[in-house]
Amino acid sequence: MTAPRFIEVALPLPLFQTFTYTVGDGPVPSAGSRVLVPVRNRRAIGIVLGPTDGAGVARPRTIIEALDPEPVLSAEMMALCHWMSEYYVVPLGLVMRGVLPVLLTVERAPTPSAKTIRVATVARELPSLQERDSIFKRAPRQRALYEVLEQMGGRGAVPHLTGQLGFGAELVRALESRGLVTIETSVVARDPFQTRARIAATPHEPSAAQRAAIDALVAGKGGDVFLLHGVTGSGKTLVYIELLREIVMKRGQSAIVLVPEIALTPQTVDRFRAVFGDQVAVLHSALGDGERYDAYLALRRGEKRIAVGARSAIFAPLANLGAIIVDEEHEGSYKNGETPRYHAREVAMVRARAEGAVVVLGSATPSLESWENAAQGKYTLLSLPERVGAARLPSVEVVDLRHAQRPVSGEQQVDPSRVPFRFVFSEPLEAALGERLQRGEQSILLLNRRGYASFLQCEACGTVRSCPNCSITLTYHRSPERLICHYCLHEEMPETVCRKCGGTTIRQRGLGTQQVERLIAERYPYARIARMDVDTTSGKWAHAEILDRVGRGEVEILLGTQMIAKGLDFPNVTLVGVIDADIGINLPDFRASERSFQLLSQVAGRAGRGPKGGEVIIQTRIPTHHAVQCAVTHDYLAFVRQESPARRDPLYPPAIRIANVIFSGTSEKATADLALDAADWLRKLLSSQGIAEVTLVGPAPCPVDRIKKRWRWHLLLKSQRASALSRVGRYFLERFAVPSSHALRVAFDRDPVSLL
Ligand code: ADP
Ligand code: ZN
C-alpha cells in the first residue's frame, strides 16, 4: 500500500508559488535538499520545502531524481530564505538560487581541474622616454601592448591581452623575441589565496581603546549588533581578529567576515590567514564552480570555520555561528544589483539573530542608517577615535581650483586636446608629489573616472557622441583607442568628423585616469607609476599583482579610481592627492554627498599610516561643500549633523524606508505608460485599502533613462514601517498585470543604494 507521497518544491521561476510533486518509489528527500524535476517540457532543479498532503493537485508529476543525500540548506538557512523572500518580495526559488548559485544551476557537483595559462611579464623596464621612443619608433602597436602590460602591474594573461584587449598574438611574440617581455606557462592555482605569500602574524598588543572594544564584543550576546566606529588606521582588523580568536579558537564556533570586495582587500585577507591559517576559506568571485563547491563543502563539513568573502559569503553554510563581521559596512557593494536584491548587512542581522551570533559593523564612515540605529540604541556603539601606535591622522589641505588656475603662457597655442600638466596639478600638489619622489616615499592619487577623456565633443555644433544603447556619453579610451560605454560596454572607433555638422575639430572633454597617467609619466619620466582601475584589473589577479608591487616599494605613484581608497595599509605612503573631488558629488541621487564624503575620508585615510606621517591634498571647485569640509577635518559627526536634515526633506533613508520600483522596456512610450498605469493602480490600492502609512512618489523617468536599449521609469514607495512596504510590494507584484509586449519588466528594489 504505497500511497503517493508528495513534496512541496521551490523552483527558481519568477512566480510567487511553490510546486507539488510525488516522489515515486524512492525515499522522501529531506527538506533543504535538491531535486531534479520536470517543469512543462524542461527539467529544473528545485529545493524541497517539506512533505505535503498533495490535496488540490490535479495531476501531480513525479520527481526525476533526488540529488542530495543530505540537505544543502540547513533549517536556519531555509528560514533565512523565507525571510528574504518576504522582505525583498522575491519568489522563494529565486532567493534560493541566489543563495546557492552553483548548486541550482548544475545537476552534478562540479569537479575542479587544474588549468594552465600563458602569462606575459615585462622583462625589461624602459624608464627613459628617449629609449622607449626609439625602441618603439616603428612599432606603435607593440608600444601600446607593452604599456598596457605596464599598467596591469607588469604582468598579464596572454588570453586576456589577445582576447578582451584585442592585441594580435604576433605582437606578443614580437615583444618576446625582442626580450622586452617573457612568456611563461603557469598553473592557475586552485586557490591562489592559499598560495599567496603570507605576512607574518602580527603580534600587536591591543591598545586600550582596542581592548575596550574587544572586551565589549566578547561579552556580547547572540543577536547583539555592535557598530565599531574607528577612524582610518585605528586598528579595526586587530579587533576583529581578537574577537575571532575567542569565538573560533576558544569557543569552537564559526564566523563570517564580509569585506566589500576580496580583490581590493588582499592585505586584510592576509591578516586573517596569518592568524587562523587553514581555518579560513576565502570565497572570491574569481573562483571557478569547482573551487566554489570545494569551499562550500569544507565549510559545511566544519573543516574550515571562518568564511571570508564579499556579499554572498553571508550565505556560507556554517553551523554554530558565533560572529558575523561586516567590514566597511557603509559600502554600496554589499547590496546585490540583481534579483534577489538583498543587502548583505541586513541579511547578516537577520541571520545572526536567528543563529545566536553577534554582529560587528565596522567603518570609519558608517552609513547614516547604521549611525541612526546606534543613536536609537538598537546597536551598541564602540569607538576607536585615534590611530594606533605613533600614527596620526594626516593633515588635509584643500586647493580651490577656481582660484588656483595657473597662468599658462601662450595659452592660445595649447592644443585643446592635450591638457597641460599644470591645468590638472595645482602648485601645492605638484610640489608635494615632487618632494615624495625625491625622498623615496610613495604617493596615492585618486581620480574617480577611468578612461582618457570623459567624452568627445564637436567644437562647431557642440554635439557629444553618446551610446546608441544608453542615455550616457561614451568615454574616450586610449591604448587601445576606443569610445566605450561604461554601462553596456558598447565600443566604437572615434570619428574625426562630426556626424551632425561635418565639423572637423573634435575636442576631448573631462579627464580620466589614462590621461593623468600620461601627464605624470611625461612630467616625471623616472617615476614608476601603477594605474589601478577597471581597465587595468580585468585579469584574474591583477589587483593583488599591482598592490604587491606597491607593497614591495616598486611603485612610487599609485593612481586609480575609488578602487585605491579601500583598506590599503602602506606605511611608506605619505601623500594622498585627490585630483578632482567633485566627481560624483552632484549626481541626482540622495546618497551622492554621503558617498563622496566616504570616498574622500577613505582615500585620505591611506596617508600617514607609518612613522613618517602623511599629508593629503584635495583639489575641488566646491571647497565649502560639507562632504569636502568634513573629510578635511576628519569629522564624521559634523557630516552627520549636516547631512541628516537633508534626508528629512524630502524624506529619504534613514528618516524613512523606501522601495524603488523600476519599469523598463524597449519602447519609450510603452514604458512610460506602464509606469503611469502602475502608479494609478498603486494609488487606488493605497486609498481604497486605507493604507495611509505608505506614500507614493512619481512616477518619473530614471536619471539614466535608457540602459542597454531599455527605457527606464521609476516610482518610490516610502513608509516608516518595513512590513507595510513588503505587503504592498507583494500585492502589487502578484496582481498588477504587466503587458507582454515591448519586453516590459518591473523590478522591485527594496532599500536601494542608488536611484540612478
Ligand atoms: P583600520 O582598518 O582601522 O584602518 P588597520 O586594522 O588596517 O586599521 O590597522 C592599521 C595598522 O595598525 C596596521 O598596520 C596594523 O598592523 C597596525 N596595528 C593595529 N593594532 C595595533 C596595535 N595595537 N599596535 C600597533 N600597531 C597596530
Ligand atoms: Zn551603452
CSV table of C-alpha atoms in Angstrom, one decimal, residues 163-513:
chain,number,residue,atom,x,y,z
A,163,GLY,CA,41.1,38.3,-26.3
A,164,GLN,CA,39.4,41.1,-24.4
A,165,LEU,CA,42.0,43.7,-25.2
A,166,GLY,CA,42.3,42.7,-28.9
A,167,PHE,CA,46.1,42.7,-29.4
A,168,GLY,CA,47.4,40.3,-32.1
A,169,ALA,CA,49.3,37.3,-31.0
A,170,GLU,CA,52.1,38.4,-33.3
A,171,LEU,CA,52.6,41.5,-31.1
A,172,VAL,CA,53.1,39.3,-28.1
A,173,ARG,CA,55.6,37.2,-29.9
A,174,ALA,CA,57.4,40.3,-31.2
A,175,LEU,CA,57.9,41.7,-27.7
A,176,GLU,CA,59.1,38.3,-26.5
A,177,SER,CA,61.6,38.0,-29.3
A,178,ARG,CA,62.9,41.5,-28.5
A,179,GLY,CA,63.5,40.5,-24.9
A,180,LEU,CA,61.0,43.1,-23.6
A,181,VAL,CA,58.6,40.5,-22.3
A,182,THR,CA,58.9,36.9,-21.1
A,183,ILE,CA,56.2,34.4,-21.6
A,184,GLU,CA,55.7,31.5,-19.2
A,185,THR,CA,53.1,28.9,-18.7
A,186,SER,CA,51.8,28.9,-15.2
A,187,VAL,CA,49.3,26.7,-13.4
A,188,VAL,CA,46.2,28.5,-12.4
A,189,ALA,CA,46.3,27.9,-8.7
A,190,ARG,CA,43.2,26.2,-7.4
A,191,ASP,CA,43.0,28.8,-4.7
A,192,PRO,CA,45.6,31.5,-5.2
A,193,PHE,CA,44.9,33.0,-1.8
A,194,GLN,CA,46.2,29.7,-0.3
A,195,THR,CA,49.5,30.1,-2.1
A,196,ARG,CA,50.0,33.9,-1.7
A,197,ALA,CA,53.0,34.8,0.3
A,198,ARG,CA,51.7,35.2,3.8
A,199,ILE,CA,52.6,38.0,6.0
A,200,ALA,CA,53.8,37.1,9.5
A,201,ALA,CA,51.2,37.0,12.2
A,202,THR,CA,51.2,40.5,13.7
A,203,PRO,CA,51.6,40.0,17.5
A,204,HIS,CA,50.4,43.5,18.3
A,205,GLU,CA,49.3,44.1,21.9
A,206,PRO,CA,45.9,45.8,21.6
A,207,SER,CA,45.8,49.4,22.6
A,208,ALA,CA,43.5,50.5,25.5
A,209,ALA,CA,40.7,51.5,23.1
A,210,GLN,CA,41.1,48.3,21.1
A,211,ARG,CA,41.0,46.3,24.4
A,212,ALA,CA,37.8,48.0,25.5
A,213,ALA,CA,36.1,47.2,22.1
A,214,ILE,CA,37.3,43.6,22.2
A,215,ASP,CA,36.0,43.1,25.8
A,216,ALA,CA,32.6,44.5,24.8
A,217,LEU,CA,32.4,42.3,21.8
A,218,VAL,CA,33.4,39.1,23.6
A,219,ALA,CA,30.8,39.9,26.3
A,220,GLY,CA,28.1,40.3,23.6
A,221,LYS,CA,25.1,38.0,23.5
A,222,GLY,CA,23.6,36.3,20.4
A,223,GLY,CA,21.8,38.8,18.2
A,224,ASP,CA,23.6,41.8,19.6
A,225,VAL,CA,24.8,44.3,17.0
A,226,PHE,CA,27.9,46.5,17.5
A,227,LEU,CA,28.8,49.5,15.4
A,228,LEU,CA,32.6,49.8,15.5
A,229,HIS,CA,33.3,53.3,14.5
A,230,GLY,CA,37.1,53.6,14.2
A,231,VAL,CA,38.9,56.2,12.3
A,232,THR,CA,41.1,55.1,9.4
A,233,GLY,CA,44.2,53.3,10.8
A,234,SER,CA,42.7,52.8,14.2
A,235,GLY,CA,43.3,49.1,14.0
A,236,LYS,CA,39.8,47.7,13.5
A,237,THR,CA,41.3,44.5,11.9
A,238,LEU,CA,43.0,43.6,15.2
A,239,VAL,CA,39.7,43.9,17.0
A,240,TYR,CA,38.1,41.5,14.5
A,241,ILE,CA,40.9,39.1,14.9
A,242,GLU,CA,40.8,39.1,18.7
A,243,LEU,CA,37.0,38.5,18.6
A,244,LEU,CA,37.5,35.6,16.2
A,245,ARG,CA,40.2,34.1,18.4
A,246,GLU,CA,37.7,34.0,21.2
A,247,ILE,CA,34.8,32.8,19.1
A,248,VAL,CA,36.6,30.3,16.9
A,249,MET,CA,39.6,29.1,18.9
A,250,LYS,CA,38.3,29.2,22.4
A,251,ARG,CA,34.5,28.5,21.9
A,252,GLY,CA,34.9,26.3,18.9
A,253,GLN,CA,32.2,28.3,17.0
A,254,SER,CA,32.4,29.5,13.4
A,255,ALA,CA,32.3,33.0,11.9
A,256,ILE,CA,31.8,35.0,8.7
A,257,VAL,CA,33.9,38.0,7.7
A,258,LEU,CA,32.4,40.2,5.0
A,259,VAL,CA,34.7,42.6,3.0
A,260,PRO,CA,33.5,44.9,0.2
A,261,GLU,CA,35.5,43.2,-2.4
A,262,ILE,CA,38.1,40.4,-2.0
A,263,ALA,CA,40.3,41.6,-4.8
A,264,LEU,CA,40.7,45.1,-3.3
A,265,THR,CA,41.5,43.9,0.2
A,266,PRO,CA,44.2,41.3,-0.1
A,267,GLN,CA,46.0,42.7,2.9
A,268,THR,CA,43.0,42.3,5.2
A,269,VAL,CA,42.5,38.8,4.0
A,270,ASP,CA,46.2,38.0,4.5
A,271,ARG,CA,46.0,39.2,8.1
A,272,PHE,CA,43.2,36.7,8.8
A,273,ARG,CA,45.1,33.9,7.1
A,274,ALA,CA,48.2,34.8,9.0
A,275,VAL,CA,46.5,34.1,12.3
A,276,PHE,CA,43.9,31.5,11.5
A,277,GLY,CA,45.7,29.6,8.6
A,278,ASP,CA,43.7,26.7,7.3
A,279,GLN,CA,40.6,27.6,9.3
A,280,VAL,CA,39.9,30.3,6.7
A,281,ALA,CA,38.0,29.7,3.5
A,282,VAL,CA,38.4,32.7,1.2
A,283,LEU,CA,35.4,33.0,-1.1
A,284,HIS,CA,36.1,35.2,-4.0
A,285,SER,CA,34.4,35.9,-7.4
A,286,ALA,CA,37.4,34.5,-9.4
A,287,LEU,CA,36.8,31.0,-8.0
A,288,GLY,CA,35.6,28.6,-10.6
A,289,ASP,CA,32.5,26.5,-10.0
A,290,GLY,CA,34.6,23.6,-8.8
A,291,GLU,CA,36.6,25.7,-6.3
A,292,ARG,CA,33.4,27.3,-5.0
A,293,TYR,CA,31.9,23.9,-4.4
A,294,ASP,CA,35.1,22.7,-2.6
A,295,ALA,CA,34.9,25.7,-0.3
A,296,TYR,CA,31.2,25.1,0.2
A,297,LEU,CA,31.8,21.5,1.3
A,298,ALA,CA,34.8,22.4,3.5
A,299,LEU,CA,32.6,25.0,5.4
A,300,ARG,CA,29.6,22.7,5.5
A,301,ARG,CA,31.6,19.8,7.0
A,302,GLY,CA,33.2,22.1,9.5
A,303,GLU,CA,36.7,21.6,8.1
A,304,LYS,CA,37.0,25.4,7.9
A,305,ARG,CA,35.3,27.6,10.3
A,306,ILE,CA,35.9,31.1,9.1
A,307,ALA,CA,34.4,32.3,5.8
A,308,VAL,CA,35.9,35.5,4.4
A,309,GLY,CA,34.3,36.9,1.3
A,310,ALA,CA,32.2,39.6,-0.3
A,311,ARG,CA,28.4,40.0,-0.2
A,312,SER,CA,27.4,36.4,-0.9
A,313,ALA,CA,29.7,35.0,1.8
A,314,ILE,CA,26.8,35.9,4.2
A,315,PHE,CA,25.3,32.6,3.0
A,316,ALA,CA,28.3,30.5,3.9
A,317,PRO,CA,27.0,27.1,5.1
A,318,LEU,CA,28.5,27.3,8.6
A,319,ALA,CA,26.9,25.7,11.6
A,320,ASN,CA,27.2,27.0,15.1
A,321,LEU,CA,27.8,30.6,14.0
A,322,GLY,CA,29.3,32.8,16.7
A,323,ALA,CA,30.0,36.1,14.9
A,324,ILE,CA,29.5,38.0,11.7
A,325,ILE,CA,31.8,40.8,10.9
A,326,VAL,CA,30.9,43.4,8.2
A,327,ASP,CA,34.0,45.4,7.5
A,328,GLU,CA,33.5,48.8,5.8
A,329,GLU,CA,29.8,48.4,6.4
A,330,HIS,CA,28.9,51.6,4.5
A,331,GLU,CA,30.0,50.1,1.2
A,332,GLY,CA,27.4,50.0,-1.5
A,333,SER,CA,28.8,46.7,-2.9
A,334,TYR,CA,27.0,44.9,-0.1
A,335,LYS,CA,23.8,45.4,-2.0
A,336,ASN,CA,23.1,42.9,-4.7
A,337,GLY,CA,22.3,44.6,-8.0
A,338,GLU,CA,20.1,41.8,-9.4
A,339,THR,CA,17.3,39.5,-8.1
A,340,PRO,CA,17.4,38.8,-5.2
A,341,ARG,CA,18.3,42.4,-4.4
A,342,TYR,CA,19.4,41.8,-0.9
A,343,HIS,CA,21.7,43.9,1.3
A,344,ALA,CA,24.3,41.6,2.9
A,345,ARG,CA,24.4,43.9,6.0
A,346,GLU,CA,20.6,43.4,6.6
A,347,VAL,CA,20.8,39.7,5.9
A,348,ALA,CA,23.6,39.5,8.4
A,349,MET,CA,21.5,41.0,11.1
A,350,VAL,CA,18.6,38.5,10.5
A,351,ARG,CA,20.9,35.5,10.2
A,352,ALA,CA,22.8,36.4,13.4
A,353,ARG,CA,19.6,36.9,15.4
A,354,ALA,CA,18.3,33.5,14.3
A,355,GLU,CA,21.6,31.7,14.9
A,356,GLY,CA,22.7,33.5,18.1
A,357,ALA,CA,25.7,35.2,16.7
A,358,VAL,CA,27.0,38.7,17.4
A,359,VAL,CA,27.3,41.2,14.6
A,360,VAL,CA,30.1,43.8,14.2
A,361,LEU,CA,29.7,46.5,11.7
A,362,GLY,CA,33.0,48.3,11.2
A,363,SER,CA,33.7,51.6,9.5
A,364,ALA,CA,35.4,54.9,9.7
A,365,THR,CA,32.4,56.5,8.0
A,366,PRO,CA,29.3,54.5,9.0
A,367,SER,CA,26.2,54.6,6.8
A,368,LEU,CA,23.7,57.0,8.1
A,369,GLU,CA,21.3,54.1,8.6
A,370,SER,CA,23.7,52.3,10.9
A,371,TRP,CA,24.5,55.5,12.7
A,372,GLU,CA,20.8,56.2,13.3
A,373,ASN,CA,20.3,52.7,14.6
A,374,ALA,CA,23.1,53.2,17.1
A,375,ALA,CA,21.7,56.6,18.1
A,376,GLN,CA,18.4,54.9,18.8
A,377,GLY,CA,20.1,52.2,21.0
A,378,LYS,CA,19.4,49.3,18.6
A,379,TYR,CA,23.2,48.9,18.1
A,380,THR,CA,25.9,49.3,20.7
A,381,LEU,CA,28.4,52.0,19.6
A,382,LEU,CA,32.1,51.2,20.1
A,383,SER,CA,34.6,53.9,19.2
A,384,LEU,CA,38.3,53.9,18.2
A,385,PRO,CA,38.8,57.6,18.0
A,386,GLU,CA,42.5,57.6,17.3
A,387,ARG,CA,45.1,55.9,15.1
A,388,VAL,CA,47.1,53.2,16.8
A,389,GLY,CA,50.8,53.4,17.6
A,390,ALA,CA,52.5,56.7,16.9
A,391,ALA,CA,50.5,57.3,13.7
A,392,ARG,CA,48.4,60.5,13.5
A,393,LEU,CA,45.6,61.3,11.1
A,394,PRO,CA,47.1,63.1,8.2
A,395,SER,CA,46.7,66.9,7.7
A,396,VAL,CA,44.4,67.7,4.9
A,397,GLU,CA,44.8,70.7,2.6
A,398,VAL,CA,42.2,72.0,0.2
A,399,VAL,CA,43.2,73.6,-3.1
A,400,ASP,CA,40.3,75.7,-4.5
A,401,LEU,CA,40.7,75.1,-8.2
A,402,ARG,CA,38.7,78.2,-9.0
A,403,HIS,CA,41.5,80.4,-7.8
A,404,ALA,CA,44.4,78.1,-8.4
A,405,GLN,CA,44.2,78.1,-12.2
A,406,ARG,CA,47.9,78.5,-13.0
A,407,PRO,CA,48.8,81.1,-15.6
A,408,VAL,CA,49.8,79.5,-18.9
A,409,SER,CA,51.9,81.5,-21.2
A,410,GLY,CA,50.8,81.4,-24.8
A,411,GLU,CA,47.6,79.7,-23.9
A,412,GLN,CA,46.2,80.0,-27.4
A,413,GLN,CA,48.9,77.8,-28.7
A,414,VAL,CA,48.0,75.0,-26.3
A,415,ASP,CA,46.5,72.1,-28.2
A,416,PRO,CA,43.0,71.8,-26.6
A,417,SER,CA,43.0,68.1,-26.6
A,418,ARG,CA,46.4,68.0,-24.8
A,419,VAL,CA,45.7,69.3,-21.3
A,420,PRO,CA,48.9,70.6,-19.8
A,421,PHE,CA,50.1,69.1,-16.6
A,422,ARG,CA,49.7,72.4,-14.8
A,423,PHE,CA,46.0,72.6,-15.6
A,424,VAL,CA,45.5,69.3,-13.7
A,425,PHE,CA,48.0,69.6,-10.9
A,426,SER,CA,47.9,72.7,-8.7
A,427,GLU,CA,51.2,74.1,-7.5
A,428,PRO,CA,50.9,72.6,-4.0
A,429,LEU,CA,50.1,69.1,-5.3
A,430,GLU,CA,52.9,69.3,-7.8
A,431,ALA,CA,55.3,70.4,-5.2
A,432,ALA,CA,54.2,67.7,-2.7
A,433,LEU,CA,54.5,65.0,-5.4
A,434,GLY,CA,58.0,66.1,-6.4
A,435,GLU,CA,59.1,66.1,-2.7
A,436,ARG,CA,57.9,62.5,-2.3
A,437,LEU,CA,59.7,61.3,-5.4
A,438,GLN,CA,62.9,63.0,-4.1
A,439,ARG,CA,62.6,61.4,-0.7
A,440,GLY,CA,61.8,58.0,-2.0
A,441,GLU,CA,58.3,58.0,-0.4
A,442,GLN,CA,55.1,56.8,-2.1
A,443,SER,CA,52.0,58.7,-3.2
A,444,ILE,CA,48.5,57.7,-4.0
A,445,LEU,CA,46.5,59.8,-6.5
A,446,LEU,CA,42.7,59.5,-6.8
A,447,LEU,CA,40.7,60.4,-9.8
A,448,ASN,CA,37.4,58.6,-9.8
A,449,ARG,CA,36.9,58.4,-13.5
A,450,ARG,CA,38.5,55.9,-15.8
A,451,GLY,CA,39.4,56.2,-19.5
A,452,TYR,CA,41.3,59.0,-21.1
A,453,ALA,CA,38.6,61.7,-21.5
A,454,SER,CA,35.0,61.8,-20.3
A,455,PHE,CA,33.6,62.4,-23.8
A,456,LEU,CA,34.3,63.8,-27.2
A,457,GLN,CA,32.5,67.0,-28.4
A,458,CYS,CA,32.3,68.7,-31.8
A,459,GLU,CA,33.7,72.2,-31.3
A,460,ALA,CA,31.4,73.6,-34.0
A,461,CYS,CA,28.0,72.3,-33.0
A,462,GLY,CA,28.6,71.0,-29.5
A,463,THR,CA,27.3,67.5,-30.3
A,464,VAL,CA,28.6,64.9,-27.9
A,465,ARG,CA,29.0,61.3,-29.0
A,466,SER,CA,26.8,59.2,-26.8
A,467,CYS,CA,25.9,55.5,-26.6
A,468,PRO,CA,23.4,54.2,-29.1
A,469,ASN,CA,22.0,51.9,-26.4
A,470,CYS,CA,22.1,54.1,-23.3
A,471,SER,CA,21.5,57.7,-22.4
A,472,ILE,CA,25.1,58.2,-21.4
A,473,THR,CA,28.1,59.7,-23.2
A,474,LEU,CA,30.8,57.4,-24.5
A,475,THR,CA,34.1,57.6,-22.7
A,476,TYR,CA,37.3,58.1,-24.8
A,477,HIS,CA,39.9,55.4,-24.1
A,478,ARG,CA,43.5,55.2,-25.3
A,479,SER,CA,45.6,52.0,-25.6
A,480,PRO,CA,43.6,50.6,-27.2
A,481,GLU,CA,41.9,53.6,-28.7
A,482,ARG,CA,38.2,53.4,-28.5
A,483,LEU,CA,35.0,55.0,-27.4
A,484,ILE,CA,33.4,52.8,-24.7
A,485,CYS,CA,30.0,52.9,-22.9
A,486,HIS,CA,30.6,52.2,-19.2
A,487,TYR,CA,27.0,50.9,-18.9
A,488,CYS,CA,26.6,48.4,-21.7
A,489,LEU,CA,30.3,48.1,-22.9
A,490,HIS,CA,29.4,49.2,-26.4
A,491,GLU,CA,32.6,50.1,-28.3
A,492,GLU,CA,33.3,52.1,-31.4
A,493,MET,CA,36.2,53.9,-33.1
A,494,PRO,CA,36.2,57.7,-32.5
A,495,GLU,CA,35.4,59.6,-35.6
A,496,THR,CA,37.4,62.6,-36.9
A,497,VAL,CA,34.4,64.3,-38.5
A,498,CYS,CA,31.2,65.3,-36.6
A,499,ARG,CA,28.2,63.2,-37.8
A,500,LYS,CA,25.9,66.1,-37.4
A,501,CYS,CA,27.6,69.2,-38.9
A,502,GLY,CA,30.7,67.8,-40.5
A,503,GLY,CA,32.9,69.8,-38.2
A,504,THR,CA,36.4,68.6,-38.1
A,505,THR,CA,37.5,69.8,-34.7
A,506,ILE,CA,36.6,67.2,-32.1
A,507,ARG,CA,37.6,68.1,-28.6
A,508,GLN,CA,38.3,65.8,-25.7
A,509,ARG,CA,36.5,67.0,-22.6
A,510,GLY,CA,36.9,65.9,-19.0
A,511,LEU,CA,39.8,64.0,-17.5
A,512,GLY,CA,40.2,60.3,-16.9
A,513,THR,CA,42.9,58.2,-15.2
